[in-house]
mmCIF file of C-alpha atoms in Angstrom:
data_model
loop_
_atom_site.group_PDB
_atom_site.id
_atom_site.type_symbol
_atom_site.label_atom_id
_atom_site.label_comp_id
_atom_site.label_asym_id
_atom_site.label_seq_id
_atom_site.Cartn_x
_atom_site.Cartn_y
_atom_site.Cartn_z
ATOM 1 C CA UNK X 350 0.045 0.026 0.021
ATOM 2 C CA UNK X 351 1.287 3.489 -0.850
ATOM 3 C CA UNK X 352 1.143 6.019 2.027
ATOM 4 C CA UNK X 353 1.924 9.587 1.859
ATOM 5 C CA UNK X 354 2.922 11.347 5.065
ATOM 6 C CA UNK X 355 2.704 15.143 5.142
ATOM 7 C CA UNK X 356 5.330 16.597 7.558
ATOM 8 C CA UNK X 357 8.876 15.397 8.619
ATOM 9 C CA UNK X 358 8.928 16.492 12.214
ATOM 10 C CA UNK X 359 9.232 13.996 15.028
ATOM 11 C CA UNK X 360 5.649 13.011 14.757
ATOM 12 C CA UNK X 361 5.658 12.488 10.862
ATOM 13 C CA UNK X 362 9.060 10.821 10.808
ATOM 14 C CA UNK X 363 8.033 8.470 13.685
ATOM 15 C CA UNK X 364 4.846 7.597 11.735
ATOM 16 C CA UNK X 365 6.869 7.057 8.459
ATOM 17 C CA UNK X 366 9.269 4.756 10.386
ATOM 18 C CA UNK X 367 6.566 2.550 11.761
ATOM 19 C CA UNK X 368 4.555 2.318 8.384
ATOM 20 C CA UNK X 369 7.711 1.425 6.476
ATOM 21 C CA UNK X 370 8.618 -1.290 9.071
ATOM 22 C CA UNK X 371 5.078 -2.617 8.322
ATOM 23 C CA UNK X 372 5.856 -3.104 4.716
ATOM 24 C CA UNK X 373 4.177 -0.035 3.177
ATOM 25 C CA UNK X 374 5.636 2.016 0.408
ATOM 26 C CA UNK X 375 5.924 5.316 2.207
ATOM 27 C CA UNK X 376 6.798 8.841 0.994
ATOM 28 C CA UNK X 377 7.123 11.812 3.317
ATOM 29 C CA UNK X 378 6.908 15.428 2.193
ATOM 30 C CA UNK X 379 8.264 18.455 3.920
ATOM 31 C CA UNK X 380 8.873 22.018 2.946
ATOM 32 C CA UNK X 381 12.122 22.279 4.782
ATOM 33 C CA UNK X 382 15.577 20.824 3.596
ATOM 34 C CA UNK X 383 15.655 18.109 6.101
ATOM 35 C CA UNK X 384 13.788 16.296 8.925
ATOM 36 C CA UNK X 385 12.925 17.912 12.273
ATOM 37 C CA UNK X 386 13.758 21.475 11.379
ATOM 38 C CA UNK X 387 10.717 23.145 12.862
ATOM 39 C CA UNK X 388 8.903 22.425 16.113
ATOM 40 C CA UNK X 389 11.198 19.416 16.751
ATOM 41 C CA UNK X 390 14.373 21.420 16.298
ATOM 42 C CA UNK X 391 15.157 22.956 19.682
ATOM 43 C CA UNK X 392 12.447 21.906 22.252
ATOM 44 C CA UNK X 393 12.946 21.232 25.933
ATOM 45 C CA UNK X 394 14.216 17.778 25.308
ATOM 46 C CA UNK X 395 12.063 15.847 27.936
ATOM 47 C CA UNK X 396 10.285 12.567 27.442
ATOM 48 C CA UNK X 397 7.898 13.634 30.113
ATOM 49 C CA UNK X 398 5.004 11.504 31.141
ATOM 50 C CA UNK X 399 4.951 13.604 34.246
ATOM 51 C CA UNK X 400 3.800 16.652 32.263
ATOM 52 C CA UNK X 401 0.371 15.129 31.866
ATOM 53 C CA UNK X 402 -1.490 17.926 33.551
ATOM 54 C CA UNK X 403 -2.970 20.066 30.655
ATOM 55 C CA UNK X 404 -2.850 23.805 30.489
ATOM 56 C CA UNK X 405 -6.610 23.748 30.765
ATOM 57 C CA UNK X 406 -7.229 23.137 34.478
ATOM 58 C CA UNK X 407 -9.341 24.946 36.950
ATOM 59 C CA UNK X 408 -6.694 27.342 38.031
ATOM 60 C CA UNK X 409 -5.809 28.447 34.434
ATOM 61 C CA UNK X 410 -8.407 31.194 33.749
ATOM 62 C CA UNK X 411 -7.566 33.400 36.624
ATOM 63 C CA UNK X 412 -3.864 32.919 36.086
ATOM 64 C CA UNK X 413 -4.130 33.848 32.423
ATOM 65 C CA UNK X 414 -6.083 37.057 33.400
ATOM 66 C CA UNK X 415 -3.402 38.038 35.690
ATOM 67 C CA UNK X 416 -0.720 37.348 33.101
ATOM 68 C CA UNK X 417 -2.371 39.367 30.218
ATOM 69 C CA UNK X 418 -0.152 42.438 30.896
ATOM 70 C CA UNK X 419 3.173 40.533 31.425
ATOM 71 C CA UNK X 420 5.320 40.232 28.403
ATOM 72 C CA UNK X 421 7.233 37.484 30.126
ATOM 73 C CA UNK X 422 4.157 35.580 31.235
ATOM 74 C CA UNK X 423 4.386 31.640 31.300
ATOM 75 C CA UNK X 424 1.212 31.507 29.221
ATOM 76 C CA UNK X 425 0.369 34.523 27.253
ATOM 77 C CA UNK X 426 -2.758 35.222 25.172
ATOM 78 C CA UNK X 427 -2.240 37.973 22.582
ATOM 79 C CA UNK X 428 -5.680 38.591 21.441
ATOM 80 C CA UNK X 429 -6.064 38.929 17.693
ATOM 81 C CA UNK X 430 -8.905 39.470 15.205
ATOM 82 C CA UNK X 431 -8.785 35.776 14.555
ATOM 83 C CA UNK X 432 -11.953 33.753 14.897
ATOM 84 C CA UNK X 433 -9.971 30.535 15.147
ATOM 85 C CA UNK X 434 -8.133 31.860 18.147
ATOM 86 C CA UNK X 435 -11.344 32.972 19.791
ATOM 87 C CA UNK X 436 -12.980 29.569 19.006
ATOM 88 C CA UNK X 437 -9.875 27.791 20.482
ATOM 89 C CA UNK X 438 -10.007 29.909 23.587
ATOM 90 C CA UNK X 439 -13.719 29.136 24.287
ATOM 91 C CA UNK X 440 -13.098 25.458 23.947
ATOM 92 C CA UNK X 441 -10.071 25.883 26.260
ATOM 93 C CA UNK X 442 -12.296 27.298 28.995
ATOM 94 C CA UNK X 443 -14.728 24.509 28.620
ATOM 95 C CA UNK X 444 -11.693 22.086 29.203
ATOM 96 C CA UNK X 445 -10.923 23.865 32.347
ATOM 97 C CA UNK X 446 -13.675 22.129 34.269
ATOM 98 C CA UNK X 447 -12.362 19.805 36.966
ATOM 99 C CA UNK X 448 -13.998 16.803 35.340
ATOM 100 C CA UNK X 449 -12.554 17.405 31.878
ATOM 101 C CA UNK X 450 -9.068 18.055 33.485
ATOM 102 C CA UNK X 451 -9.115 14.748 35.118
ATOM 103 C CA UNK X 452 -10.322 12.872 31.987
ATOM 104 C CA UNK X 453 -7.708 14.578 29.819
ATOM 105 C CA UNK X 454 -4.908 13.687 32.348
ATOM 106 C CA UNK X 455 -5.998 10.167 31.934
ATOM 107 C CA UNK X 456 -5.745 10.137 28.104
ATOM 108 C CA UNK X 457 -2.351 11.998 28.155
ATOM 109 C CA UNK X 458 -0.823 9.580 30.671
ATOM 110 C CA UNK X 459 -1.982 6.436 28.915
ATOM 111 C CA UNK X 460 -0.647 7.585 25.487
ATOM 112 C CA UNK X 461 2.588 8.895 27.018
ATOM 113 C CA UNK X 462 3.387 5.795 28.922
ATOM 114 C CA UNK X 463 2.775 3.763 25.797
ATOM 115 C CA UNK X 464 4.985 6.031 23.775
ATOM 116 C CA UNK X 465 7.774 5.965 26.364
ATOM 117 C CA UNK X 466 7.826 2.224 26.223
ATOM 118 C CA UNK X 467 7.773 2.304 22.411
ATOM 119 C CA UNK X 468 10.814 4.646 22.302
ATOM 120 C CA UNK X 469 12.680 2.382 24.647
ATOM 121 C CA UNK X 470 11.795 -0.578 22.390
ATOM 122 C CA UNK X 471 12.897 1.300 19.214
ATOM 123 C CA UNK X 472 16.189 2.339 20.923
ATOM 124 C CA UNK X 473 16.918 -1.345 21.999
ATOM 125 C CA UNK X 474 16.170 -2.522 18.398
ATOM 126 C CA UNK X 475 18.134 0.090 16.589
ATOM 127 C CA UNK X 476 20.702 1.473 18.963
ATOM 128 C CA UNK X 477 19.775 5.004 17.928
ATOM 129 C CA UNK X 478 21.559 7.808 19.964
ATOM 130 C CA UNK X 479 20.358 11.222 20.547
ATOM 131 C CA UNK X 480 22.154 12.563 23.844
ATOM 132 C CA UNK X 481 19.613 10.541 25.775
ATOM 133 C CA UNK X 482 19.738 10.250 29.522
ATOM 134 C CA UNK X 483 17.584 7.941 31.739
ATOM 135 C CA UNK X 484 17.651 9.880 34.971
ATOM 136 C CA UNK X 485 14.115 10.886 35.439
ATOM 137 C CA UNK X 486 12.382 14.250 35.636
ATOM 138 C CA UNK X 487 12.262 16.270 38.829
ATOM 139 C CA UNK X 488 9.726 19.015 39.175
ATOM 140 C CA UNK X 489 10.651 21.654 41.832
ATOM 141 C CA UNK X 490 8.281 24.285 43.323
ATOM 142 C CA UNK X 491 8.965 27.786 44.594
ATOM 143 C CA UNK X 492 5.319 28.443 45.513
ATOM 144 C CA UNK X 493 3.525 26.561 48.178
ATOM 145 C CA UNK X 494 0.112 26.659 46.570
ATOM 146 C CA UNK X 495 1.554 25.396 43.293
ATOM 147 C CA UNK X 496 3.247 22.499 45.150
ATOM 148 C CA UNK X 497 0.055 21.607 46.939
ATOM 149 C CA UNK X 498 -1.819 21.357 43.589
ATOM 150 C CA UNK X 499 1.061 19.300 42.201
ATOM 151 C CA UNK X 500 0.561 16.827 45.002
ATOM 152 C CA UNK X 501 -3.099 16.344 44.055
ATOM 153 C CA UNK X 502 -2.176 15.984 40.316
ATOM 154 C CA UNK X 503 0.532 13.454 41.122
ATOM 155 C CA UNK X 504 -2.065 11.422 42.895
ATOM 156 C CA UNK X 505 -4.312 11.281 39.781
ATOM 157 C CA UNK X 506 -1.348 10.373 37.658
ATOM 158 C CA UNK X 507 -0.400 7.439 39.944
ATOM 159 C CA UNK X 508 -3.827 6.036 39.345
ATOM 160 C CA UNK X 509 -3.003 5.590 35.681
ATOM 161 C CA UNK X 510 0.307 3.906 36.455
ATOM 162 C CA UNK X 511 2.790 6.790 36.415
ATOM 163 C CA UNK X 512 5.420 6.590 39.211
ATOM 164 C CA UNK X 513 5.383 10.279 39.974
ATOM 165 C CA UNK X 514 6.339 10.630 43.687
ATOM 166 C CA UNK X 515 6.210 13.593 46.135
ATOM 167 C CA UNK X 516 9.626 14.559 47.530
ATOM 168 C CA UNK X 517 10.881 16.814 50.156
ATOM 169 C CA UNK X 518 13.506 19.629 49.631
ATOM 170 C CA UNK X 519 16.245 17.472 51.000
ATOM 171 C CA UNK X 520 15.236 14.648 48.616
ATOM 172 C CA UNK X 521 15.199 17.083 45.651
ATOM 173 C CA UNK X 522 18.759 18.118 46.461
ATOM 174 C CA UNK X 523 19.804 14.626 46.922
ATOM 175 C CA UNK X 524 18.296 13.665 43.487
ATOM 176 C CA UNK X 525 19.894 16.744 41.713
ATOM 177 C CA UNK X 526 22.740 18.224 43.757
ATOM 178 C CA UNK X 527 22.914 21.343 41.492
ATOM 179 C CA UNK X 528 19.743 22.501 43.285
ATOM 180 C CA UNK X 529 21.789 23.090 46.445
ATOM 181 C CA UNK X 530 22.565 26.515 45.231
ATOM 182 C CA UNK X 531 18.988 27.615 45.428
ATOM 183 C CA UNK X 532 17.529 25.225 48.028
ATOM 184 C CA UNK X 533 16.122 27.993 50.123
ATOM 185 C CA UNK X 534 13.747 28.964 47.324
ATOM 186 C CA UNK X 535 12.327 25.482 46.954
ATOM 187 C CA UNK X 536 9.261 24.305 48.946
ATOM 188 C CA UNK X 537 8.869 20.827 47.580
ATOM 189 C CA UNK X 538 9.254 18.610 44.453
ATOM 190 C CA UNK X 539 7.883 15.602 42.524
ATOM 191 C CA UNK X 540 10.019 13.039 40.919
ATOM 192 C CA UNK X 541 9.306 10.566 37.977
ATOM 193 C CA UNK X 542 12.356 8.260 37.928
ATOM 194 C CA UNK X 543 11.139 6.548 34.752
ATOM 195 C CA UNK X 544 11.022 9.561 32.588
ATOM 196 C CA UNK X 545 13.913 10.421 30.172
ATOM 197 C CA UNK X 546 15.523 13.207 28.174
ATOM 198 C CA UNK X 547 17.168 13.622 24.805
ATOM 199 C CA UNK X 548 17.599 15.802 21.700
ATOM 200 C CA UNK X 549 14.447 15.557 19.738
ATOM 201 C CA UNK X 550 16.163 16.964 16.487
ATOM 202 C CA UNK X 551 18.959 14.507 16.740
ATOM 203 C CA UNK X 552 16.501 11.641 17.077
ATOM 204 C CA UNK X 553 14.292 12.822 14.188
ATOM 205 C CA UNK X 554 17.299 13.342 11.870
ATOM 206 C CA UNK X 555 18.763 9.767 12.650
ATOM 207 C CA UNK X 556 15.348 8.137 12.593
ATOM 208 C CA UNK X 557 14.878 9.649 9.104
ATOM 209 C CA UNK X 558 18.133 8.167 7.960
ATOM 210 C CA UNK X 559 17.224 4.717 9.274
ATOM 211 C CA UNK X 560 13.669 4.936 7.656
ATOM 212 C CA UNK X 561 15.327 6.007 4.260
ATOM 213 C CA UNK X 562 17.675 2.929 4.597
ATOM 214 C CA UNK X 563 14.591 0.704 4.841
ATOM 215 C CA UNK X 564 13.083 2.201 1.636
ATOM 216 C CA UNK X 565 11.068 5.302 2.842
ATOM 217 C CA UNK X 566 11.328 8.159 0.400
ATOM 218 C CA UNK X 567 11.822 11.734 1.728
ATOM 219 C CA UNK X 568 10.762 14.588 -0.569
ATOM 220 C CA UNK X 569 12.394 17.694 1.054
ATOM 221 C CA UNK X 570 12.030 21.404 -0.004
ATOM 222 C CA UNK X 571 8.449 20.887 -1.366
ATOM 223 C CA UNK X 572 5.536 23.091 -0.239
ATOM 224 C CA UNK X 573 2.135 21.337 0.248
ATOM 225 C CA UNK X 574 -0.475 23.515 -1.453
ATOM 226 C CA UNK X 575 -3.755 21.531 -0.977
ATOM 227 C CA UNK X 576 -5.535 18.329 -0.402
ATOM 228 C CA UNK X 577 -7.473 17.104 -3.589
ATOM 229 C CA UNK X 578 -10.826 15.667 -2.898
ATOM 230 C CA UNK X 579 -13.060 13.511 -5.223
ATOM 231 C CA UNK X 580 -15.931 11.058 -4.471
ATOM 232 C CA UNK X 581 -15.609 11.628 -0.695
ATOM 233 C CA UNK X 582 -11.998 10.563 -0.597
ATOM 234 C CA UNK X 583 -8.574 12.245 -0.872
ATOM 235 C CA UNK X 584 -7.564 11.891 -4.432
ATOM 236 C CA UNK X 585 -4.115 13.439 -4.077
ATOM 237 C CA UNK X 586 -1.963 16.201 -2.634
ATOM 238 C CA UNK X 587 -1.057 19.191 -4.733
ATOM 239 C CA UNK X 588 2.602 19.905 -4.153
ATOM 240 C CA UNK X 589 4.364 22.611 -6.195
ATOM 241 C CA UNK X 590 1.714 22.577 -8.886
ATOM 242 C CA UNK X 591 1.858 18.814 -9.376
ATOM 243 C CA UNK X 592 -0.481 16.189 -7.896
ATOM 244 C CA UNK X 593 0.998 13.235 -5.622
ATOM 245 C CA UNK X 594 -1.170 10.296 -5.221
ATOM 246 C CA UNK X 595 -1.173 7.389 -2.712
ATOM 247 C CA UNK X 596 -3.744 4.916 -1.308
ATOM 248 C CA UNK X 597 -3.701 6.673 2.137
ATOM 249 C CA UNK X 598 -2.508 9.952 3.497
ATOM 250 C CA UNK X 599 -1.267 10.982 6.886
ATOM 251 C CA UNK X 600 -1.518 14.659 8.058
ATOM 252 C CA UNK X 601 1.347 15.382 10.488
ATOM 253 C CA UNK X 602 1.981 19.142 9.869
ATOM 254 C CA UNK X 603 1.650 20.329 13.370
ATOM 255 C CA UNK X 604 0.242 23.836 13.811
ATOM 256 C CA UNK X 605 -0.186 24.085 9.935
ATOM 257 C CA UNK X 606 -2.450 21.127 9.749
ATOM 258 C CA UNK X 607 -5.815 23.157 10.065
ATOM 259 C CA UNK X 608 -4.748 25.235 7.174
ATOM 260 C CA UNK X 609 -4.802 22.324 4.833
ATOM 261 C CA UNK X 610 -7.954 20.796 6.151
ATOM 262 C CA UNK X 611 -10.255 23.837 6.485
ATOM 263 C CA UNK X 612 -10.654 24.073 2.655
ATOM 264 C CA UNK X 613 -12.028 20.443 2.687
ATOM 265 C CA UNK X 614 -14.427 21.043 5.584
ATOM 266 C CA UNK X 615 -12.390 19.675 8.548
ATOM 267 C CA UNK X 616 -11.822 22.563 11.044
ATOM 268 C CA UNK X 617 -9.333 20.917 13.439
ATOM 269 C CA UNK X 618 -9.151 22.551 17.000
ATOM 270 C CA UNK X 619 -5.408 23.063 16.662
ATOM 271 C CA UNK X 620 -3.804 26.479 17.339
ATOM 272 C CA UNK X 621 -0.129 27.442 17.383
ATOM 273 C CA UNK X 622 1.448 28.052 20.860
ATOM 274 C CA UNK X 623 4.799 29.696 20.358
ATOM 275 C CA UNK X 624 7.434 28.146 22.749
ATOM 276 C CA UNK X 625 10.958 29.567 23.325
ATOM 277 C CA UNK X 626 14.224 27.937 24.155
ATOM 278 C CA UNK X 627 17.785 28.807 24.855
ATOM 279 C CA UNK X 628 20.788 26.529 24.281
ATOM 280 C CA UNK X 629 23.520 27.409 26.736
ATOM 281 C CA UNK X 630 27.123 26.083 26.754
ATOM 282 C CA UNK X 631 28.005 24.510 30.144
ATOM 283 C CA UNK X 632 30.745 26.338 31.955
ATOM 284 C CA UNK X 633 31.014 24.218 35.189
ATOM 285 C CA UNK X 634 29.468 20.687 34.988
ATOM 286 C CA UNK X 635 29.453 20.334 38.792
ATOM 287 C CA UNK X 636 26.869 23.251 38.852
ATOM 288 C CA UNK X 637 24.749 22.302 35.923
ATOM 289 C CA UNK X 638 21.961 19.712 36.539
ATOM 290 C CA UNK X 639 22.189 16.299 35.021
ATOM 291 C CA UNK X 640 18.666 15.271 36.012
ATOM 292 C CA UNK X 641 16.067 16.884 33.613
ATOM 293 C CA UNK X 642 14.197 19.593 35.642
ATOM 294 C CA UNK X 643 10.923 21.453 35.403
ATOM 295 C CA UNK X 644 10.729 24.717 37.228
ATOM 296 C CA UNK X 645 6.981 24.892 37.753
ATOM 297 C CA UNK X 646 7.040 28.620 39.028
ATOM 298 C CA UNK X 647 8.493 29.822 35.757
ATOM 299 C CA UNK X 648 6.929 27.166 33.612
ATOM 300 C CA UNK X 649 10.385 26.126 32.073
ATOM 301 C CA UNK X 650 12.353 22.976 31.755
ATOM 302 C CA UNK X 651 16.106 22.569 31.999
ATOM 303 C CA UNK X 652 17.677 19.561 30.261
ATOM 304 C CA UNK X 653 21.282 18.556 29.877
ATOM 305 C CA UNK X 654 21.941 17.711 26.215
ATOM 306 C CA UNK X 655 25.665 16.700 25.845
ATOM 307 C CA UNK X 656 27.771 19.810 26.680
ATOM 308 C CA UNK X 657 24.634 22.142 26.493
ATOM 309 C CA UNK X 658 21.891 23.101 28.775
ATOM 310 C CA UNK X 659 18.507 23.481 27.010
ATOM 311 C CA UNK X 660 16.234 25.821 28.795
ATOM 312 C CA UNK X 661 12.767 25.883 27.333
ATOM 313 C CA UNK X 662 9.184 26.797 27.986
ATOM 314 C CA UNK X 663 6.459 29.479 28.055
ATOM 315 C CA UNK X 664 3.643 29.585 25.685
ATOM 316 C CA UNK X 665 2.452 32.498 23.443
ATOM 317 C CA UNK X 666 -0.881 32.184 21.557
ATOM 318 C CA UNK X 667 -0.335 34.901 18.970
ATOM 319 C CA UNK X 668 -0.701 33.403 15.499
ATOM 320 C CA UNK X 669 1.934 31.860 13.318
ATOM 321 C CA UNK X 670 4.833 34.293 13.854
ATOM 322 C CA UNK X 671 8.116 32.661 15.022
ATOM 323 C CA UNK X 672 9.828 36.056 15.624
ATOM 324 C CA UNK X 673 11.806 36.139 18.822
ATOM 325 C CA UNK X 674 10.649 38.434 21.665
ATOM 326 C CA UNK X 675 13.814 39.394 23.621
ATOM 327 C CA UNK X 676 11.912 39.909 26.886
ATOM 328 C CA UNK X 677 10.555 36.266 26.754
ATOM 329 C CA UNK X 678 14.010 35.038 25.650
ATOM 330 C CA UNK X 679 15.935 36.648 28.357
ATOM 331 C CA UNK X 680 13.354 35.507 30.977
ATOM 332 C CA UNK X 681 14.566 31.843 30.211
ATOM 333 C CA UNK X 682 18.242 32.407 30.940
ATOM 334 C CA UNK X 683 17.589 34.939 33.848
ATOM 335 C CA UNK X 684 15.638 32.404 35.686
ATOM 336 C CA UNK X 685 18.190 29.572 35.003
ATOM 337 C CA UNK X 686 20.997 31.859 36.103
ATOM 338 C CA UNK X 687 19.249 32.629 39.398
ATOM 339 C CA UNK X 688 18.690 28.954 40.103
ATOM 340 C CA UNK X 689 21.888 27.592 38.835
ATOM 341 C CA UNK X 690 24.618 30.435 39.041
ATOM 342 C CA UNK X 691 27.903 29.710 37.222
ATOM 343 C CA UNK X 692 26.558 26.596 35.609
ATOM 344 C CA UNK X 693 26.438 27.888 32.076
ATOM 345 C CA UNK X 694 27.746 30.791 29.876
ATOM 346 C CA UNK X 695 24.377 32.477 29.776
ATOM 347 C CA UNK X 696 25.694 35.340 27.696
ATOM 348 C CA UNK X 697 26.240 33.028 24.857
ATOM 349 C CA UNK X 698 22.775 31.454 24.761
ATOM 350 C CA UNK X 699 21.387 30.677 21.317
ATOM 351 C CA UNK X 700 17.677 31.437 21.274
ATOM 352 C CA UNK X 701 14.862 29.743 19.200
ATOM 353 C CA UNK X 702 11.025 29.826 19.027
ATOM 354 C CA UNK X 703 8.801 27.120 17.507
ATOM 355 C CA UNK X 704 5.008 26.593 17.086
ATOM 356 C CA UNK X 705 3.597 23.813 19.208
ATOM 357 C CA UNK X 706 0.283 22.477 17.704
ATOM 358 C CA UNK X 707 -2.035 22.681 20.726
ATOM 359 C CA UNK X 708 -5.574 21.511 21.164
ATOM 360 C CA UNK X 709 -7.801 23.022 23.932
ATOM 361 C CA UNK X 710 -7.601 19.845 25.986
ATOM 362 C CA UNK X 711 -3.885 19.043 25.287
ATOM 363 C CA UNK X 712 -5.109 15.687 23.948
ATOM 364 C CA UNK X 713 -3.670 15.164 20.512
ATOM 365 C CA UNK X 714 -5.692 14.333 17.367
ATOM 366 C CA UNK X 715 -4.717 10.806 16.258
ATOM 367 C CA UNK X 716 -6.701 8.544 14.005
ATOM 368 C CA UNK X 717 -9.225 8.737 11.241
ATOM 369 C CA UNK X 718 -11.326 11.363 9.641
ATOM 370 C CA UNK X 719 -14.660 11.414 7.578
ATOM 371 C CA UNK X 720 -12.504 10.876 4.577
ATOM 372 C CA UNK X 721 -11.719 7.187 4.884
ATOM 373 C CA UNK X 722 -8.180 7.372 3.453
ATOM 374 C CA UNK X 723 -6.981 10.525 5.466
ATOM 375 C CA UNK X 724 -5.534 10.149 8.950
ATOM 376 C CA UNK X 725 -4.466 12.650 11.532
ATOM 377 C CA UNK X 726 -1.394 12.771 13.855
ATOM 378 C CA UNK X 727 -1.286 16.170 15.181
ATOM 379 C CA UNK X 728 -2.058 18.435 18.088
ATOM 380 C CA UNK X 729 0.458 17.131 20.552
ATOM 381 C CA UNK X 730 1.134 20.575 22.102
ATOM 382 C CA UNK X 731 4.140 20.482 24.365
ATOM 383 C CA UNK X 732 4.388 16.767 24.438
ATOM 384 C CA UNK X 733 5.340 16.015 20.787
ATOM 385 C CA UNK X 734 8.629 14.562 21.720
ATOM 386 C CA UNK X 735 7.155 12.655 24.552
ATOM 387 C CA UNK X 736 4.277 11.078 22.434
ATOM 388 C CA UNK X 737 6.098 10.761 19.244
ATOM 389 C CA UNK X 738 7.003 7.041 19.056
ATOM 390 C CA UNK X 739 3.690 5.848 20.458
ATOM 391 C CA UNK X 740 1.611 8.187 18.273
ATOM 392 C CA UNK X 741 3.572 7.025 15.154
ATOM 393 C CA UNK X 742 3.275 3.411 16.028
ATOM 394 C CA UNK X 743 -0.429 3.593 17.043
ATOM 395 C CA UNK X 744 -1.365 5.448 13.770
ATOM 396 C CA UNK X 745 0.582 3.024 11.674
ATOM 397 C CA UNK X 746 -1.435 0.197 13.165
ATOM 398 C CA UNK X 747 -4.710 2.110 12.378
ATOM 399 C CA UNK X 748 -3.546 2.890 8.784
ATOM 400 C CA UNK X 749 -2.694 -0.819 8.497
ATOM 401 C CA UNK X 750 -6.282 -1.828 9.636
ATOM 402 C CA UNK X 751 -5.034 -2.993 13.142
ATOM 403 C CA UNK X 752 -6.230 -2.013 16.622
ATOM 404 C CA UNK X 753 -3.473 -0.134 18.473
ATOM 405 C CA UNK X 754 -2.104 -1.679 21.732
ATOM 406 C CA UNK X 755 -3.058 1.389 23.766
ATOM 407 C CA UNK X 756 -6.487 2.438 25.175
ATOM 408 C CA UNK X 757 -6.617 5.978 23.819
ATOM 409 C CA UNK X 758 -9.365 8.255 22.683
ATOM 410 C CA UNK X 759 -8.478 8.060 18.968
ATOM 411 C CA UNK X 760 -10.355 10.081 16.314
ATOM 412 C CA UNK X 761 -12.784 8.355 13.992
ATOM 413 C CA UNK X 762 -13.366 4.700 13.816
ATOM 414 C CA UNK X 763 -10.601 2.398 14.805
ATOM 415 C CA UNK X 764 -10.258 -1.206 13.683
#
């Protein structure tokens, strides 16, 4: 069977890998000159099942209101004359109900656990290397109310099988000694020892090379113009004025997915949330964390990637611009320098911004559509790297007519 995968980020490339392994004739198309050069390029580096609590939670509306005037706010809505942004925002508010938050946590945990296991199996099978570390993820808190809420969330996650444990300040410093420099600011922590970290771009690039070696074709530097519909099915994809045809089509274009589906009557609830990162050379390895960290007060993550620290986070809902806001960039390195003085050469930080494809619930769209040969793998928000292997594996099963090995709220009818 011929399958056309649209998008060569970590999601699309993972999907293409599993489809190729299942014996399909796979072609993947991307407008960039290589795999993983957009949202997958410089993210926070965490395989973080522990990040299962969605942005949409009961505390979010009030926080967002207080952050509206702060240019460095962790989650910033820049209101635009954009009906899609307003529609997304209203759905977001509906997902903030406690019952919806708990249900969404369950879906995110189930898929993330499956994905982490799938990544581990892939690594064992292929020996793929991507600056990976298996040292867990430690969340530390500098605000007592935030910590108390995290304790409640951790309890919900444990019900779904995630080993997220509550830790004291002494335990946090024992797990990551680099926190000793700022221990007086910390009120508590949670630790998920089974979580991991690694370079998503390096993984995507190397997985693309391995998929290509197995027969997958990569068509880089080609802009996807439109989906062509006839007889209630996708007939082809218009690429640079020509039509490319396959038996089945997988849409994995991240934040750009709705732009391709709206003309054919599918208004996907996906909106870009611009995230920022800083890559900082390590000056003193003894002062730089090795355990991947989440600073919940600042809503940033800090991950060791080889000889670099990757500091990433915040979300800005302001359309499709990837322009860098110096205030938001500097907020990342300022916070890291406060918590880990002398660890990195913060003056030499390299900044980046990418568009996370976010749904109001933070639950991704994976599965079928009303077009029987069009499939979705998009809307993973901040957890694209965490969910990539499992999403790709599950969707490959669906495309192949098999039921995935994970109990998840897939789109459309599943086999």
